Each structure stands twice: as structure tokens, then as C-alpha cells.
């Protein structure tokens, strides 16, 4: 009995419920479940917010298409055509179209006076040639002859004949029509290269030159002016005519031309002073230059070197 009383004393005290809890035993459980529902609702809202934010970030925003003005479209087309139709010489066009075809060069003496180069191109068993004193110009002529024949053949080609019978075109199988390529027409002829060649020939025919950049006035350095002799010398016979002319008119230029290179040779030298052109002939360039200077001095300063030489 004593042991049973000790065991009963060790038991925990009984739970005491209030009157409201006794009347509504489910209220406590409902409060706990309500709290859990609120937490779940908050979690669901957070998940929805996260999903919406991620969806907003992952959406790709494409740029809006704007209508291109006709003037701007025309300018773009002009810029594209300028790149396509860049002026090219016949040699450049040929080297782009036929990289592996060599151009042979041969030299020969023409009339025992000067050397002439002959360039030849062999394509499909046909030989195209061009003659000139310069090697490059000979190649240009040979390439030009080949391209001219190539364009003439293309221009003389007849278009494909259309079917005369309209009924036959209707009876064609669908498989045949489906096998035909659809889209814009295609062609292997290098029209852009010939357009570039035509532009090159037009510029050469009109003798157009590229515009040089004009330097600003501040950076342009004018060469120093070299003054000539203020007074004609009292004894001009002591001077060389060419030297005296350079002293009286610094910067004067002479142009030399060969009239006859055979024996006897003949040369002509010209100079221009104050809008008047003077010429002198001689068996050598030096003698022709001297005669030109004598004629110039005689016209402007009334002194003739020939009279002094005769004395």
C-alpha cells in the first residue's frame, strides 16, 4: 500500500480545462488550422509573385518595326549599288573571274625603233591578244578583247522558247511542277563585273579625276619666292643662255620631245613665259634647250646670242 501511494504521488497533475474549452472542444483545433491556412495562402501568393516576376524577366521584347521613308530607302539602295558597281579595269575583272588562267607576255622589236609587248590569253581553245608598248596596257587590251567577245556572246543568246501548245502545259504532272524551283530567276553571267567595267570606261572616256582633299589655309605652306635678277646684265655674252634665263626667270620649265631618234637625231625643247611659248631644235637635247633659251631672251630683252657667236 505504501508503494502504491508513492507511485500515485509521482503522477503529473491533471489538466484543468476552462468552461469555454469544455463546451467547445473543437475551437482550439480550428484556430490552429486557420493559422495554417493563412500561412499556406501567404506562401501561394509569394509563389505567384515569384512566377510573375520570372515570367516578366524571361519575356523577349522585340523592337517595334518602323516604316522606312522612301528617300531613306532610295539612299540605302544607292549606297548598295555604289558598292556593287565599283569601277574596275578589264585586268581586274578578268583576274576576279579567271584567277587560274595565266596571261602570257612576248616582246618584239617594232620597225627597229622600240619594243612592243604582246599579251595573250587562251580560254576554251581561243586566243585573245593585245599589243602595247607597256606590259600592263598590253594585258589590259587582251582582257578587254576577251570580255568584249564574252559580252557579245551573251547578248546574242536567244531566250528559251516557250511552249507553243497551251494544252500541254496544263497536262503536266504535278510532280514535275513541284520539282521546279520557285522564287526569283537566277543567272550565272557576271553582270556586276561588267557594270563595274562600264563605269571604269565611262570615267576614262570623260577623263574624270578623283577629287583631292583641300588642306585648310592654315596648314598650307607656300614655297618661298625666289627673286630673279633685277636688271639684265651689261655683258650677257659672258653667261650661258640657259643659265641666264633661269636667273632672269626662276622656276621656268622646259619640255622635251623627240622628233626623230634615227641618225641624224632631232630634238625639240619648248618653254612658256608670260603666256608666250618658245621652241628650239637641235641634234641633242642640250642644243635644243640652248636654242629655246636664246629665242626667249631675244624676245624679252632684245639680245641675240647668235650675233655674238658670229663675231
CSV table of C-alpha atoms in Angstrom, one decimal:
chain,number,residue,atom,x,y,z
A,1,UNK,CA,0.0,0.0,0.0
A,2,UNK,CA,2.8,2.3,0.8
A,3,UNK,CA,4.4,1.7,-2.6
A,4,UNK,CA,1.1,2.4,-4.4
A,5,UNK,CA,0.7,5.7,-2.6
A,6,UNK,CA,4.2,6.8,-3.6
A,7,UNK,CA,3.5,5.9,-7.3
A,8,UNK,CA,0.3,8.0,-7.2
A,9,UNK,CA,2.2,10.9,-5.7
A,10,UNK,CA,4.7,10.8,-8.6
A,11,UNK,CA,2.0,11.2,-11.3
A,12,UNK,CA,1.7,14.6,-13.1
A,13,UNK,CA,-1.1,16.9,-12.0
A,14,UNK,CA,-4.4,16.6,-14.0
A,15,UNK,CA,-5.1,19.0,-16.9
A,16,UNK,CA,-7.6,21.7,-16.0
A,17,UNK,CA,-9.9,22.9,-18.8
A,18,UNK,CA,-11.8,26.1,-18.7
A,19,UNK,CA,-15.5,26.1,-19.1
A,20,UNK,CA,-15.4,27.5,-22.7
A,21,UNK,CA,-12.9,24.8,-23.7
A,22,UNK,CA,-15.1,22.2,-22.2
A,23,UNK,CA,-18.2,23.5,-24.1
A,24,UNK,CA,-16.3,23.9,-27.5
A,25,UNK,CA,-13.5,21.3,-27.6
A,26,UNK,CA,-13.1,21.8,-31.5
A,27,UNK,CA,-12.3,25.6,-31.2
A,28,UNK,CA,-8.7,25.1,-30.4
A,29,UNK,CA,-8.2,22.8,-33.3
A,30,UNK,CA,-10.0,25.2,-35.7
A,31,UNK,CA,-7.7,28.1,-34.6
A,32,UNK,CA,-4.6,26.0,-35.4
A,33,UNK,CA,-6.0,25.0,-38.8
A,34,UNK,CA,-6.9,28.7,-39.5
A,35,UNK,CA,-3.3,29.8,-38.8
A,36,UNK,CA,-2.0,27.0,-41.1
A,37,UNK,CA,-4.4,28.1,-43.9
A,38,UNK,CA,-3.2,31.7,-43.6
A,39,UNK,CA,0.4,30.6,-43.9
A,40,UNK,CA,-0.4,28.5,-46.9
A,41,UNK,CA,-2.2,31.4,-48.5
A,42,UNK,CA,0.8,33.6,-47.9
A,43,UNK,CA,3.1,31.0,-49.4
A,44,UNK,CA,0.9,30.7,-52.5
A,45,UNK,CA,0.8,34.4,-53.0
A,46,UNK,CA,4.6,34.6,-52.8
A,47,UNK,CA,4.9,31.8,-55.3
A,48,UNK,CA,2.6,33.6,-57.7
A,49,UNK,CA,4.6,36.8,-57.3
A,50,UNK,CA,7.8,34.9,-58.0
A,51,UNK,CA,6.4,33.2,-61.0
A,52,UNK,CA,5.1,36.6,-62.4
A,53,UNK,CA,8.4,38.3,-61.8
A,54,UNK,CA,10.3,35.5,-63.6
A,55,UNK,CA,7.8,35.5,-66.4
A,56,UNK,CA,8.3,39.2,-66.8
A,57,UNK,CA,12.1,38.8,-66.9
A,58,UNK,CA,12.0,35.9,-69.4
A,59,UNK,CA,9.7,37.7,-71.9
A,60,UNK,CA,11.7,38.9,-75.0
A,61,UNK,CA,10.7,42.4,-76.1
A,62,UNK,CA,11.2,42.7,-79.9
A,63,UNK,CA,11.8,46.2,-81.3
A,64,UNK,CA,8.9,47.7,-83.0
A,65,UNK,CA,9.1,47.8,-86.8
A,66,UNK,CA,9.1,51.3,-88.2
A,67,UNK,CA,8.3,52.2,-91.7
A,68,UNK,CA,11.3,53.3,-93.8
A,69,UNK,CA,10.9,56.5,-95.7
A,70,UNK,CA,11.1,56.4,-99.5
A,71,UNK,CA,14.0,58.8,-99.5
A,72,UNK,CA,15.9,56.8,-96.9
A,73,UNK,CA,15.2,53.6,-98.8
A,74,UNK,CA,16.5,55.2,-102.0
A,75,UNK,CA,19.7,56.3,-100.3
A,76,UNK,CA,20.3,52.8,-99.0
A,77,UNK,CA,19.8,51.4,-102.5
A,78,UNK,CA,22.2,53.9,-103.9
A,79,UNK,CA,24.9,53.0,-101.3
A,80,UNK,CA,24.4,49.3,-102.1
A,81,UNK,CA,24.7,50.0,-105.8
A,82,UNK,CA,27.9,52.0,-105.3
A,83,UNK,CA,29.5,49.1,-103.5
A,84,UNK,CA,28.4,46.7,-106.3
A,85,UNK,CA,29.3,48.9,-109.2
A,86,UNK,CA,32.8,50.0,-108.2
A,87,UNK,CA,34.9,51.0,-111.2
A,88,UNK,CA,37.2,48.1,-112.3
A,89,UNK,CA,39.7,47.9,-115.2
A,90,UNK,CA,39.5,44.9,-117.6
A,91,UNK,CA,42.5,43.3,-116.0
A,92,UNK,CA,40.9,43.5,-112.5
A,93,UNK,CA,37.6,42.0,-113.8
A,94,UNK,CA,39.5,39.2,-115.6
A,95,UNK,CA,41.6,38.4,-112.6
A,96,UNK,CA,38.5,38.1,-110.4
A,97,UNK,CA,36.6,35.9,-112.9
A,98,UNK,CA,39.5,33.7,-114.0
A,99,UNK,CA,42.1,33.5,-111.3
A,100,UNK,CA,43.9,30.4,-112.6
A,101,UNK,CA,44.2,31.5,-116.2
A,102,UNK,CA,47.7,32.9,-116.9
A,103,UNK,CA,48.4,35.9,-119.2
A,104,UNK,CA,51.5,35.3,-121.4
A,105,UNK,CA,53.7,38.1,-122.5
A,106,UNK,CA,56.0,38.3,-125.5
A,107,UNK,CA,58.2,41.2,-126.7
A,108,UNK,CA,59.2,42.1,-130.2
A,109,UNK,CA,61.1,44.9,-131.9
A,110,UNK,CA,58.8,47.2,-134.0
A,111,UNK,CA,60.4,48.9,-137.0
A,112,UNK,CA,63.8,48.5,-135.3
A,113,UNK,CA,62.8,51.5,-133.1
A,114,UNK,CA,61.1,50.4,-129.9
A,115,UNK,CA,59.9,47.2,-128.2
A,116,UNK,CA,56.2,46.2,-128.3
A,117,UNK,CA,54.7,43.7,-125.9
A,118,UNK,CA,52.0,41.2,-126.9
A,119,UNK,CA,49.8,39.7,-124.2
A,120,UNK,CA,47.8,36.6,-125.0
A,121,UNK,CA,45.0,34.7,-123.2
A,122,UNK,CA,43.9,31.2,-124.1
A,123,UNK,CA,40.4,30.1,-123.0
A,124,UNK,CA,38.4,27.3,-124.4
A,125,UNK,CA,40.8,26.8,-127.3
A,126,UNK,CA,40.6,30.5,-128.4
A,127,UNK,CA,43.4,33.0,-128.1
A,128,UNK,CA,42.9,36.7,-127.3
A,129,UNK,CA,45.8,39.1,-127.7
A,130,UNK,CA,46.6,42.8,-127.1
A,131,UNK,CA,49.7,44.8,-128.2
A,132,UNK,CA,51.2,47.9,-126.5
A,133,UNK,CA,54.5,49.5,-125.5
A,134,UNK,CA,53.6,48.9,-121.8
A,135,UNK,CA,53.3,45.4,-120.4
A,136,UNK,CA,50.3,46.4,-118.2
A,137,UNK,CA,48.5,48.1,-121.1
A,138,UNK,CA,49.0,45.0,-123.3
A,139,UNK,CA,47.4,42.9,-120.6
A,140,UNK,CA,44.5,45.4,-120.3
A,141,UNK,CA,43.9,45.2,-124.1
A,142,UNK,CA,43.9,41.4,-124.1
A,143,UNK,CA,41.5,41.2,-121.2
A,144,UNK,CA,39.3,43.8,-122.9
A,145,UNK,CA,39.1,41.9,-126.1
A,146,UNK,CA,38.1,38.7,-124.3
A,147,UNK,CA,35.5,40.5,-122.2
A,148,UNK,CA,34.1,42.1,-125.3
A,149,UNK,CA,33.6,38.7,-127.0
A,150,UNK,CA,32.1,37.3,-123.8
A,151,UNK,CA,29.5,40.0,-123.6
A,152,UNK,CA,28.7,39.8,-127.3
A,153,UNK,CA,28.0,36.1,-127.0
A,154,UNK,CA,25.7,36.7,-124.1
A,155,UNK,CA,23.8,39.5,-125.9
A,156,UNK,CA,23.4,37.3,-129.0
A,157,UNK,CA,21.9,34.4,-127.0
A,158,UNK,CA,18.2,33.9,-127.6
A,159,UNK,CA,15.8,33.4,-124.7
A,160,UNK,CA,14.4,29.9,-124.1
A,161,UNK,CA,11.4,29.2,-126.3
A,162,UNK,CA,8.1,29.0,-124.6
A,163,UNK,CA,5.7,26.1,-125.1
A,164,UNK,CA,3.6,26.8,-128.1
A,165,UNK,CA,0.7,24.5,-127.0
A,166,UNK,CA,-1.1,25.8,-124.0
A,167,UNK,CA,-2.8,22.5,-123.5
A,168,UNK,CA,0.5,20.6,-122.9
A,169,UNK,CA,1.3,22.9,-120.1
A,170,UNK,CA,-2.0,22.1,-118.4
A,171,UNK,CA,-1.5,18.3,-118.7
A,172,UNK,CA,2.0,18.4,-117.0
A,173,UNK,CA,2.2,16.3,-113.9
A,174,UNK,CA,2.1,17.8,-110.5
A,175,UNK,CA,5.4,16.1,-109.6
A,176,UNK,CA,7.1,18.0,-112.4
A,177,UNK,CA,5.7,21.3,-111.5
A,178,UNK,CA,6.6,20.8,-107.8
A,179,UNK,CA,10.2,20.0,-108.7
A,180,UNK,CA,10.7,23.3,-110.5
A,181,UNK,CA,12.4,25.9,-108.3
A,182,UNK,CA,10.3,28.7,-107.1
A,183,UNK,CA,11.5,32.3,-106.5
A,184,UNK,CA,13.3,35.0,-108.5
A,185,UNK,CA,15.1,34.0,-111.7
A,186,UNK,CA,18.8,33.0,-111.4
A,187,UNK,CA,21.7,33.6,-113.8
A,188,UNK,CA,25.4,32.7,-113.8
A,189,UNK,CA,26.5,35.6,-116.0
A,190,UNK,CA,28.6,38.1,-114.0
A,191,UNK,CA,26.6,41.3,-114.7
A,192,UNK,CA,28.0,43.2,-111.7
A,193,UNK,CA,31.6,42.8,-113.1
A,194,UNK,CA,30.6,44.2,-116.4
A,195,UNK,CA,28.8,47.1,-114.8
A,196,UNK,CA,32.0,47.9,-112.9
A,197,UNK,CA,33.9,47.7,-116.2
A,198,UNK,CA,31.4,50.0,-117.9
A,199,UNK,CA,31.8,52.5,-115.0
A,200,UNK,CA,35.6,52.4,-115.5
A,201,UNK,CA,35.3,53.0,-119.2
A,202,UNK,CA,32.9,55.9,-118.7
A,203,UNK,CA,35.2,57.6,-116.2
A,204,UNK,CA,38.1,57.1,-118.6
A,205,UNK,CA,36.1,58.4,-121.5
A,206,UNK,CA,35.0,61.5,-119.6
A,207,UNK,CA,38.6,62.0,-118.3
A,208,UNK,CA,37.4,62.4,-114.7
A,209,UNK,CA,39.8,62.5,-111.9
A,210,UNK,CA,39.2,61.9,-108.2
A,211,UNK,CA,38.7,65.0,-106.1
A,212,UNK,CA,41.8,65.7,-104.0
A,213,UNK,CA,41.4,66.8,-100.4
A,214,UNK,CA,41.9,70.5,-99.9
A,215,UNK,CA,44.1,71.3,-97.0
A,216,UNK,CA,43.0,74.1,-94.7
A,217,UNK,CA,44.5,77.5,-95.3
A,218,UNK,CA,46.5,77.5,-92.0
A,219,UNK,CA,48.3,74.3,-92.8
A,220,UNK,CA,49.2,75.1,-96.5
A,221,UNK,CA,52.8,76.1,-96.7
A,222,UNK,CA,53.6,78.3,-99.7
A,223,UNK,CA,57.1,77.8,-101.2
A,224,UNK,CA,59.4,80.7,-100.7
A,225,UNK,CA,59.6,83.0,-103.6
A,226,UNK,CA,63.0,83.1,-105.3
A,227,UNK,CA,63.6,86.5,-106.9
A,228,UNK,CA,65.4,86.8,-110.2
A,229,UNK,CA,67.9,89.3,-111.3
A,230,UNK,CA,66.6,92.8,-111.0
A,231,UNK,CA,68.4,94.1,-114.0
A,232,UNK,CA,69.6,92.5,-117.2
A,233,UNK,CA,73.4,92.1,-117.1
A,234,UNK,CA,75.6,94.6,-119.1
A,235,UNK,CA,77.6,91.7,-120.6
A,236,UNK,CA,75.2,88.9,-121.2
A,237,UNK,CA,77.6,87.2,-123.6
A,238,UNK,CA,79.6,86.1,-120.6
A,239,UNK,CA,76.6,83.9,-119.4
A,240,UNK,CA,75.2,80.7,-120.7
A,241,UNK,CA,71.8,81.3,-122.3
A,242,UNK,CA,70.1,78.6,-120.2
A,243,UNK,CA,71.7,79.8,-117.0
A,244,UNK,CA,70.9,83.5,-117.8
A,245,UNK,CA,67.2,82.6,-118.5
A,246,UNK,CA,67.0,80.7,-115.1
A,247,UNK,CA,68.4,83.8,-113.3
A,248,UNK,CA,66.1,86.2,-115.0
A,249,UNK,CA,63.0,83.9,-114.6
A,250,UNK,CA,63.5,81.4,-111.8
A,251,UNK,CA,61.2,78.4,-112.0
A,252,UNK,CA,60.9,78.3,-115.7
A,253,UNK,CA,60.3,74.8,-117.1
A,254,UNK,CA,61.4,73.1,-120.3
A,255,UNK,CA,59.5,70.3,-122.1
A,256,UNK,CA,61.5,67.9,-124.3
A,257,UNK,CA,60.2,66.0,-127.3
A,258,UNK,CA,61.9,63.6,-129.7
A,259,UNK,CA,61.2,64.4,-133.3
A,260,UNK,CA,63.5,61.7,-134.9
A,261,UNK,CA,65.5,59.2,-133.0
A,262,UNK,CA,67.3,57.8,-136.0
A,263,UNK,CA,70.6,59.3,-137.4
A,264,UNK,CA,70.6,62.2,-137.7
A,265,UNK,CA,68.6,62.6,-134.5
A,266,UNK,CA,66.4,65.7,-133.9
A,267,UNK,CA,65.0,67.0,-130.6
A,268,UNK,CA,62.7,69.9,-129.8
A,269,UNK,CA,62.5,71.8,-126.5
A,270,UNK,CA,59.7,74.2,-125.5
A,271,UNK,CA,59.2,76.7,-122.7
A,272,UNK,CA,56.5,79.1,-121.8
A,273,UNK,CA,56.9,82.5,-120.3
A,274,UNK,CA,54.2,85.2,-119.7
A,275,UNK,CA,51.8,83.2,-121.9
A,276,UNK,CA,54.2,83.1,-124.8
A,277,UNK,CA,55.6,79.7,-126.0
A,278,UNK,CA,59.1,79.4,-127.4
A,279,UNK,CA,60.7,76.4,-129.1
A,280,UNK,CA,64.2,75.3,-130.1
A,281,UNK,CA,65.5,72.4,-132.2
A,282,UNK,CA,68.9,70.7,-132.2
A,283,UNK,CA,70.7,67.4,-132.7
A,284,UNK,CA,70.9,66.9,-128.9
A,285,UNK,CA,68.6,67.9,-126.1
A,286,UNK,CA,71.2,70.3,-124.7
A,287,UNK,CA,71.5,72.1,-128.0
A,288,UNK,CA,67.7,72.3,-128.4
A,289,UNK,CA,67.4,73.7,-124.9
A,290,UNK,CA,70.0,76.3,-125.6
A,291,UNK,CA,68.2,77.5,-128.8
A,292,UNK,CA,64.9,77.7,-126.8
A,293,UNK,CA,66.6,79.9,-124.2
A,294,UNK,CA,68.2,82.1,-126.9
A,295,UNK,CA,64.8,82.7,-128.5
A,296,UNK,CA,63.2,83.6,-125.2
A,297,UNK,CA,66.0,86.1,-124.2
A,298,UNK,CA,65.8,87.7,-127.7
A,299,UNK,CA,62.1,88.3,-127.4
A,300,UNK,CA,62.1,89.8,-123.9
A,301,UNK,CA,65.5,91.5,-123.6
A,302,UNK,CA,66.4,92.2,-127.2
A,303,UNK,CA,69.7,90.4,-127.1
A,304,UNK,CA,70.7,87.8,-129.6
A,305,UNK,CA,73.4,85.3,-128.7
A,306,UNK,CA,73.8,84.3,-132.4
A,307,UNK,CA,75.3,87.7,-133.3
A,308,UNK,CA,77.9,87.4,-130.5
A,309,UNK,CA,78.8,83.9,-131.7
A,310,UNK,CA,79.3,85.1,-135.3
A,311,UNK,CA,81.7,87.8,-134.1
